[in-house]
PDB file of C-alpha atoms in Angstrom:
ATOM      1  CA  LYS A 391       0.000   0.000   0.000  1.00  0.00           C
ATOM      2  CA  SER A 392       2.851   2.390   0.760  1.00  0.00           C
ATOM      3  CA  LEU A 393       4.298   1.766  -2.720  1.00  0.00           C
ATOM      4  CA  ASP A 394       0.905   2.530  -4.231  1.00  0.00           C
ATOM      5  CA  SER A 395       0.676   5.783  -2.290  1.00  0.00           C
ATOM      6  CA  ILE A 396       4.176   6.938  -3.244  1.00  0.00           C
ATOM      7  CA  PHE A 397       3.799   6.360  -6.969  1.00  0.00           C
ATOM      8  CA  ILE A 398       0.193   7.561  -7.135  1.00  0.00           C
ATOM      9  CA  THR A 399       1.350  10.832  -5.568  1.00  0.00           C
ATOM     10  CA  ILE A 400       4.157  11.145  -8.136  1.00  0.00           C
ATOM     11  CA  PHE A 401       1.760  10.320 -10.970  1.00  0.00           C
ATOM     12  CA  GLN A 402      -0.887  12.783  -9.830  1.00  0.00           C
ATOM     13  CA  TYR A 403       1.655  15.575  -9.415  1.00  0.00           C
ATOM     14  CA  PHE A 404       3.176  15.173 -12.884  1.00  0.00           C
ATOM     15  CA  PHE A 405      -0.099  14.583 -14.723  1.00  0.00           C
ATOM     16  CA  GLN A 406      -2.170  17.251 -12.954  1.00  0.00           C
ATOM     17  CA  SER A 407      -2.382  19.402 -16.109  1.00  0.00           C
ATOM     18  CA  PHE A 408      -3.373  16.488 -18.369  1.00  0.00           C
ATOM     19  CA  PRO A 409      -6.954  15.654 -19.468  1.00  0.00           C
ATOM     20  CA  ASP A 410      -9.246  14.148 -16.833  1.00  0.00           C
ATOM     21  CA  ASP A 411      -9.365  10.710 -18.465  1.00  0.00           C
ATOM     22  CA  VAL A 412      -5.553  10.577 -18.286  1.00  0.00           C
ATOM     23  CA  LYS A 413      -5.453  11.650 -14.637  1.00  0.00           C
ATOM     24  CA  ALA A 414      -8.084   9.030 -13.833  1.00  0.00           C
ATOM     25  CA  LEU A 415      -5.607   6.290 -14.748  1.00  0.00           C
ATOM     26  CA  ALA A 416      -3.359   6.950 -11.739  1.00  0.00           C
ATOM     27  CA  ARG A 417      -4.374   3.895  -9.726  1.00  0.00           C
ATOM     28  CA  GLY A 418      -4.547   1.661 -12.787  1.00  0.00           C
ATOM     29  CA  VAL A 419      -1.077   2.594 -14.027  1.00  0.00           C
ATOM     30  CA  VAL A 420       0.497   2.262 -10.593  1.00  0.00           C
ATOM     31  CA  GLY A 421      -1.299  -0.984  -9.764  1.00  0.00           C
ATOM     32  CA  CYS A 422      -0.436  -2.654 -13.079  1.00  0.00           C
ATOM     33  CA  THR A 423       3.196  -1.557 -12.895  1.00  0.00           C
ATOM     34  CA  ILE A 424       3.606  -2.956  -9.390  1.00  0.00           C
ATOM     35  CA  LYS A 425       1.989  -6.249 -10.449  1.00  0.00           C
ATOM     36  CA  VAL A 426       4.325  -6.535 -13.442  1.00  0.00           C
ATOM     37  CA  TYR A 427       7.327  -5.866 -11.197  1.00  0.00           C
ATOM     38  CA  GLN A 428       6.206  -8.360  -8.559  1.00  0.00           C
ATOM     39  CA  GLU A 429       5.548 -11.105 -11.116  1.00  0.00           C
ATOM     40  CA  ILE A 430       8.829 -10.756 -12.984  1.00  0.00           C
ATOM     41  CA  ALA A 431      10.812 -10.578  -9.733  1.00  0.00           C
ATOM     42  CA  LYS A 432       9.086 -13.767  -8.565  1.00  0.00           C
ATOM     43  CA  GLU A 433       9.121 -15.795 -11.774  1.00  0.00           C
ATOM     44  CA  LEU A 434      12.334 -14.819 -13.589  1.00  0.00           C
ATOM     45  CA  LEU A 435      15.047 -15.449 -11.048  1.00  0.00           C
ATOM     46  CA  PRO A 436      18.781 -15.084 -11.753  1.00  0.00           C
ATOM     47  CA  THR A 437      20.683 -18.161 -12.932  1.00  0.00           C
ATOM     48  CA  PRO A 438      24.345 -18.638 -13.935  1.00  0.00           C
ATOM     49  CA  SER A 439      23.448 -17.811 -17.548  1.00  0.00           C
ATOM     50  CA  LYS A 440      21.031 -15.034 -16.542  1.00  0.00           C
ATOM     51  CA  SER A 441      22.851 -13.441 -13.636  1.00  0.00           C
ATOM     52  CA  HIS A 442      21.492 -10.001 -14.584  1.00  0.00           C
ATOM     53  CA  TYR A 443      17.903 -11.102 -13.923  1.00  0.00           C
ATOM     54  CA  THR A 444      17.721  -9.053 -10.750  1.00  0.00           C
ATOM     55  CA  PHE A 445      14.748  -6.725 -10.542  1.00  0.00           C
ATOM     56  CA  ASN A 446      14.255  -4.181  -7.770  1.00  0.00           C
ATOM     57  CA  LEU A 447      12.412  -0.993  -6.867  1.00  0.00           C
ATOM     58  CA  ARG A 448      14.748   1.080  -9.035  1.00  0.00           C
ATOM     59  CA  ASP A 449      13.229  -0.660 -12.041  1.00  0.00           C
ATOM     60  CA  LEU A 450       9.778   0.253 -10.823  1.00  0.00           C
ATOM     61  CA  SER A 451      10.874   3.883 -10.579  1.00  0.00           C
ATOM     62  CA  LYS A 452      12.349   3.789 -14.088  1.00  0.00           C
ATOM     63  CA  VAL A 453       8.940   2.966 -15.568  1.00  0.00           C
ATOM     64  CA  PHE A 454       7.455   6.123 -14.066  1.00  0.00           C
ATOM     65  CA  GLN A 455      10.551   8.115 -14.960  1.00  0.00           C
ATOM     66  CA  GLY A 456      10.071   7.122 -18.581  1.00  0.00           C
ATOM     67  CA  MET A 457       6.394   8.007 -18.492  1.00  0.00           C
ATOM     68  CA  THR A 458       7.193  11.520 -17.296  1.00  0.00           C
ATOM     69  CA  SER A 459       9.015  12.098 -20.589  1.00  0.00           C
ATOM     70  CA  CYS A 460       5.651  12.777 -22.224  1.00  0.00           C
ATOM     71  CA  SER A 461       3.762  16.064 -22.423  1.00  0.00           C
ATOM     72  CA  THR A 462       0.212  17.319 -22.819  1.00  0.00           C
ATOM     73  CA  LYS A 463       0.952  17.633 -26.551  1.00  0.00           C
ATOM     74  CA  THR A 464       1.713  13.935 -26.942  1.00  0.00           C
ATOM     75  CA  VAL A 465      -0.674  12.374 -24.409  1.00  0.00           C
ATOM     76  CA  THR A 466      -4.099  13.806 -25.157  1.00  0.00           C
ATOM     77  CA  GLU A 467      -6.279  10.861 -24.130  1.00  0.00           C
ATOM     78  CA  SER A 468      -6.158   7.772 -21.946  1.00  0.00           C
ATOM     79  CA  LYS A 469      -5.219   5.454 -24.831  1.00  0.00           C
ATOM     80  CA  ASP A 470      -2.018   7.444 -25.403  1.00  0.00           C
ATOM     81  CA  LEU A 471      -0.976   6.971 -21.794  1.00  0.00           C
ATOM     82  CA  VAL A 472      -1.719   3.240 -21.799  1.00  0.00           C
ATOM     83  CA  CYS A 473       0.384   2.828 -24.951  1.00  0.00           C
ATOM     84  CA  LEU A 474       3.223   4.760 -23.307  1.00  0.00           C
ATOM     85  CA  TRP A 475       2.921   2.567 -20.213  1.00  0.00           C
ATOM     86  CA  ALA A 476       3.199  -0.601 -22.317  1.00  0.00           C
ATOM     87  CA  HIS A 477       6.311   0.779 -23.990  1.00  0.00           C
ATOM     88  CA  GLU A 478       8.016   1.747 -20.746  1.00  0.00           C
ATOM     89  CA  VAL A 479       7.489  -1.610 -19.038  1.00  0.00           C
ATOM     90  CA  LEU A 480       8.886  -3.309 -22.140  1.00  0.00           C
ATOM     91  CA  ARG A 481      11.971  -1.104 -22.134  1.00  0.00           C
ATOM     92  CA  VAL A 482      12.644  -1.417 -18.407  1.00  0.00           C
ATOM     93  CA  PHE A 483      11.986  -5.135 -18.043  1.00  0.00           C
ATOM     94  CA  SER A 484      11.724  -6.982 -21.370  1.00  0.00           C
ATOM     95  CA  ASP A 485      14.851  -5.459 -22.921  1.00  0.00           C
ATOM     96  CA  ARG A 486      16.885  -7.265 -20.266  1.00  0.00           C
ATOM     97  CA  LEU A 487      15.494 -10.685 -21.138  1.00  0.00           C
ATOM     98  CA  ILE A 488      17.755 -12.832 -23.287  1.00  0.00           C
ATOM     99  CA  ASP A 489      15.651 -15.658 -24.663  1.00  0.00           C
ATOM    100  CA  ASP A 490      12.409 -15.887 -26.592  1.00  0.00           C
ATOM    101  CA  THR A 491      10.637 -17.951 -23.940  1.00  0.00           C
ATOM    102  CA  ASP A 492      11.151 -15.271 -21.293  1.00  0.00           C
ATOM    103  CA  LYS A 493      10.189 -12.500 -23.707  1.00  0.00           C
ATOM    104  CA  SER A 494       6.987 -14.308 -24.716  1.00  0.00           C
ATOM    105  CA  TRP A 495       6.110 -14.905 -21.063  1.00  0.00           C
ATOM    106  CA  PHE A 496       6.606 -11.227 -20.286  1.00  0.00           C
ATOM    107  CA  HIS A 497       4.544 -10.120 -23.274  1.00  0.00           C
ATOM    108  CA  GLU A 498       1.659 -12.268 -22.048  1.00  0.00           C
ATOM    109  CA  LEU A 499       2.061 -10.739 -18.595  1.00  0.00           C
ATOM    110  CA  VAL A 500       1.777  -7.221 -20.026  1.00  0.00           C
ATOM    111  CA  CYS A 501      -1.196  -8.194 -22.207  1.00  0.00           C
ATOM    112  CA  GLY A 502      -2.878  -9.621 -19.120  1.00  0.00           C
ATOM    113  CA  GLN A 503      -2.383  -6.378 -17.236  1.00  0.00           C
ATOM    114  CA  LEU A 504      -3.713  -4.372 -20.172  1.00  0.00           C
ATOM    115  CA  LYS A 505      -6.921  -6.415 -20.004  1.00  0.00           C
ATOM    116  CA  GLU A 506      -7.180  -6.495 -16.224  1.00  0.00           C
ATOM    117  CA  GLY A 507      -6.147  -2.948 -15.411  1.00  0.00           C
ATOM    118  CA  PHE A 508      -7.253  -0.979 -18.464  1.00  0.00           C
ATOM    119  CA  LYS A 509      -9.784  -3.229 -20.252  1.00  0.00           C
ATOM    120  CA  LYS A 510      -7.672  -2.925 -23.388  1.00  0.00           C
ATOM    121  CA  GLU A 511      -6.165  -5.280 -25.964  1.00  0.00           C
ATOM    122  CA  TRP A 512      -2.548  -4.952 -27.098  1.00  0.00           C
ATOM    123  CA  ALA A 513      -3.350  -4.323 -30.777  1.00  0.00           C
ATOM    124  CA  ALA A 514      -6.021  -1.730 -30.002  1.00  0.00           C
ATOM    125  CA  VAL A 515      -3.662   0.195 -27.724  1.00  0.00           C
ATOM    126  CA  THR A 516      -0.383   0.051 -29.642  1.00  0.00           C
ATOM    127  CA  GLY A 517      -1.420  -0.552 -33.240  1.00  0.00           C
ATOM    128  CA  THR A 518       1.695  -2.667 -33.768  1.00  0.00           C
ATOM    129  CA  GLU A 519       3.510  -5.845 -32.771  1.00  0.00           C
ATOM    130  CA  GLU A 520       5.621  -5.915 -29.624  1.00  0.00           C
ATOM    131  CA  LYS A 521       9.053  -5.491 -31.218  1.00  0.00           C
ATOM    132  CA  ARG A 522       7.837  -2.518 -33.257  1.00  0.00           C
ATOM    133  CA  LEU A 523       6.555  -0.531 -30.255  1.00  0.00           C
ATOM    134  CA  ILE A 524       9.136   2.259 -30.117  1.00  0.00           C
ATOM    135  CA  PHE A 525       9.068   5.775 -28.689  1.00  0.00           C
ATOM    136  CA  GLY A 526      11.569   8.571 -29.272  1.00  0.00           C
ATOM    137  CA  ASP A 527      12.019  12.325 -28.994  1.00  0.00           C
ATOM    138  CA  PHE A 528      14.407  13.026 -31.867  1.00  0.00           C
ATOM    139  CA  MET A 529      12.077  13.291 -34.850  1.00  0.00           C
ATOM    140  CA  GLN A 530      11.072  16.945 -34.421  1.00  0.00           C
ATOM    141  CA  ASP A 531      13.100  20.073 -33.692  1.00  0.00           C
ATOM    142  CA  GLU A 532      11.046  20.479 -30.524  1.00  0.00           C
ATOM    143  CA  ALA A 533      11.777  17.271 -28.637  1.00  0.00           C
ATOM    144  CA  GLN A 534       8.506  15.418 -28.083  1.00  0.00           C
ATOM    145  CA  TYR A 535       8.513  11.856 -26.745  1.00  0.00           C
ATOM    146  CA  VAL A 536       6.107  10.086 -29.109  1.00  0.00           C
ATOM    147  CA  GLN A 537       5.395   6.678 -30.570  1.00  0.00           C
ATOM    148  CA  LEU A 538       7.428   6.201 -33.750  1.00  0.00           C
ATOM    149  CA  THR A 539       5.005   4.615 -36.195  1.00  0.00           C
ATOM    150  CA  ASP A 540       6.639   5.451 -39.540  1.00  0.00           C
ATOM    151  CA  MET A 541       9.923   3.529 -39.603  1.00  0.00           C
ATOM    152  CA  ASP A 542      10.760   4.790 -43.098  1.00  0.00           C
ATOM    153  CA  GLU A 543      10.689   8.311 -41.704  1.00  0.00           C
ATOM    154  CA  VAL A 544      12.856   7.247 -38.759  1.00  0.00           C
ATOM    155  CA  THR A 545      15.314   5.567 -41.142  1.00  0.00           C
ATOM    156  CA  ASN A 546      15.598   8.736 -43.224  1.00  0.00           C
ATOM    157  CA  LYS A 547      16.153  10.821 -40.092  1.00  0.00           C
ATOM    158  CA  MET A 548      18.927   8.554 -38.831  1.00  0.00           C
ATOM    159  CA  SER A 549      20.532   8.384 -42.281  1.00  0.00           C
ATOM    160  CA  THR A 550      20.663  12.180 -42.377  1.00  0.00           C
ATOM    161  CA  MET A 551      22.158  12.326 -38.887  1.00  0.00           C
ATOM    162  CA  LEU A 552      24.754   9.707 -39.857  1.00  0.00           C
ATOM    163  CA  GLU A 553      25.679  11.678 -42.978  1.00  0.00           C
ATOM    164  CA  ASP A 554      26.039  14.856 -40.909  1.00  0.00           C
ATOM    165  CA  TYR A 555      28.308  13.038 -38.447  1.00  0.00           C
ATOM    166  CA  ASN A 556      30.461  11.504 -41.181  1.00  0.00           C
ATOM    167  CA  ALA A 557      30.866  14.895 -42.863  1.00  0.00           C
ATOM    168  CA  ILE A 558      32.693  16.323 -39.832  1.00  0.00           C
ATOM    169  CA  SER A 559      34.247  13.229 -38.264  1.00  0.00           C
ATOM    170  CA  LYS A 560      37.820  12.026 -38.755  1.00  0.00           C
ATOM    171  CA  SER A 561      36.513   8.509 -38.199  1.00  0.00           C
ATOM    172  CA  PRO A 562      33.364   8.170 -40.325  1.00  0.00           C
ATOM    173  CA  MET A 563      31.094   5.229 -39.621  1.00  0.00           C
ATOM    174  CA  GLU A 564      29.953   2.937 -42.392  1.00  0.00           C
ATOM    175  CA  LEU A 565      26.747   1.714 -40.821  1.00  0.00           C
ATOM    176  CA  VAL A 566      23.937  -0.239 -42.443  1.00  0.00           C
ATOM    177  CA  LEU A 567      20.697   1.023 -40.911  1.00  0.00           C
ATOM    178  CA  PHE A 568      18.534  -2.087 -41.126  1.00  0.00           C
ATOM    179  CA  PRO A 569      15.303  -2.194 -39.065  1.00  0.00           C
ATOM    180  CA  PHE A 570      16.663  -4.077 -36.031  1.00  0.00           C
ATOM    181  CA  ALA A 571      19.638  -1.706 -35.773  1.00  0.00           C
ATOM    182  CA  ILE A 572      17.353   1.329 -35.930  1.00  0.00           C
ATOM    183  CA  GLU A 573      15.072  -0.046 -33.216  1.00  0.00           C
ATOM    184  CA  HIS A 574      18.123  -0.812 -31.072  1.00  0.00           C
ATOM    185  CA  VAL A 575      19.475   2.723 -31.507  1.00  0.00           C
ATOM    186  CA  CYS A 576      16.090   4.127 -30.457  1.00  0.00           C
ATOM    187  CA  ARG A 577      16.237   2.063 -27.267  1.00  0.00           C
ATOM    188  CA  ILE A 578      19.791   3.189 -26.538  1.00  0.00           C
ATOM    189  CA  ILE A 579      18.884   6.857 -27.056  1.00  0.00           C
ATOM    190  CA  ARG A 580      16.056   6.485 -24.554  1.00  0.00           C
ATOM    191  CA  VAL A 581      18.357   5.037 -21.893  1.00  0.00           C
ATOM    192  CA  ILE A 582      21.303   7.423 -22.202  1.00  0.00           C
ATOM    193  CA  LYS A 583      19.052  10.485 -22.104  1.00  0.00           C
ATOM    194  CA  GLN A 584      17.817   9.528 -18.649  1.00  0.00           C
ATOM    195  CA  PRO A 585      19.639  10.605 -15.470  1.00  0.00           C
ATOM    196  CA  PHE A 586      22.395   8.063 -14.714  1.00  0.00           C
ATOM    197  CA  GLY A 587      21.275   6.069 -17.742  1.00  0.00           C
ATOM    198  CA  ASN A 588      23.511   3.225 -18.847  1.00  0.00           C
ATOM    199  CA  VAL A 589      23.233   0.269 -21.161  1.00  0.00           C
ATOM    200  CA  LEU A 590      25.161  -2.978 -21.632  1.00  0.00           C
ATOM    201  CA  LEU A 591      25.580  -3.946 -25.282  1.00  0.00           C
ATOM    202  CA  ALA A 592      25.897  -7.679 -25.800  1.00  0.00           C
TER     203      ALA A 592
END
């Protein structure tokens, strides 16, 4: 209950200027996030080959930290917030999972919480498959953390940025920007822009 109270207070403070249907999701977002954290901490325990499977309250905080990257311009209705929530729990928890069985289990866990906590289906909320659910804030001059739905547009943006870098660098990079690489870069950008953000590339 104390965890609920802490994160509900944080949620209500940050989202106080958002539409009423967004603010009304405070208990649902907090409750579903805590359930996801509790389940993954209970079910996916560290092993010799998965020694990094250690989940704690910092991970719980990171979900809410990621959600506070949005603004009233990008979250205008409850569906937008639920989609953002799904993305943040994937980034914080699922990106650390190293085999397909664990990833599938976690996806089912999130889908279950979408139904239980928000009465929503994955496809209706996100409009895409799990691996294509990506957010970023680098597509516009005014940084806005939004769902990236047009990957061709994202590819063009990254290609331009790579060309700009190579034009001034003494060590140009010959990178092939295939879809998986682009999605991975988007995830890395999200992490390193957060306070004390760090990422292990394997």
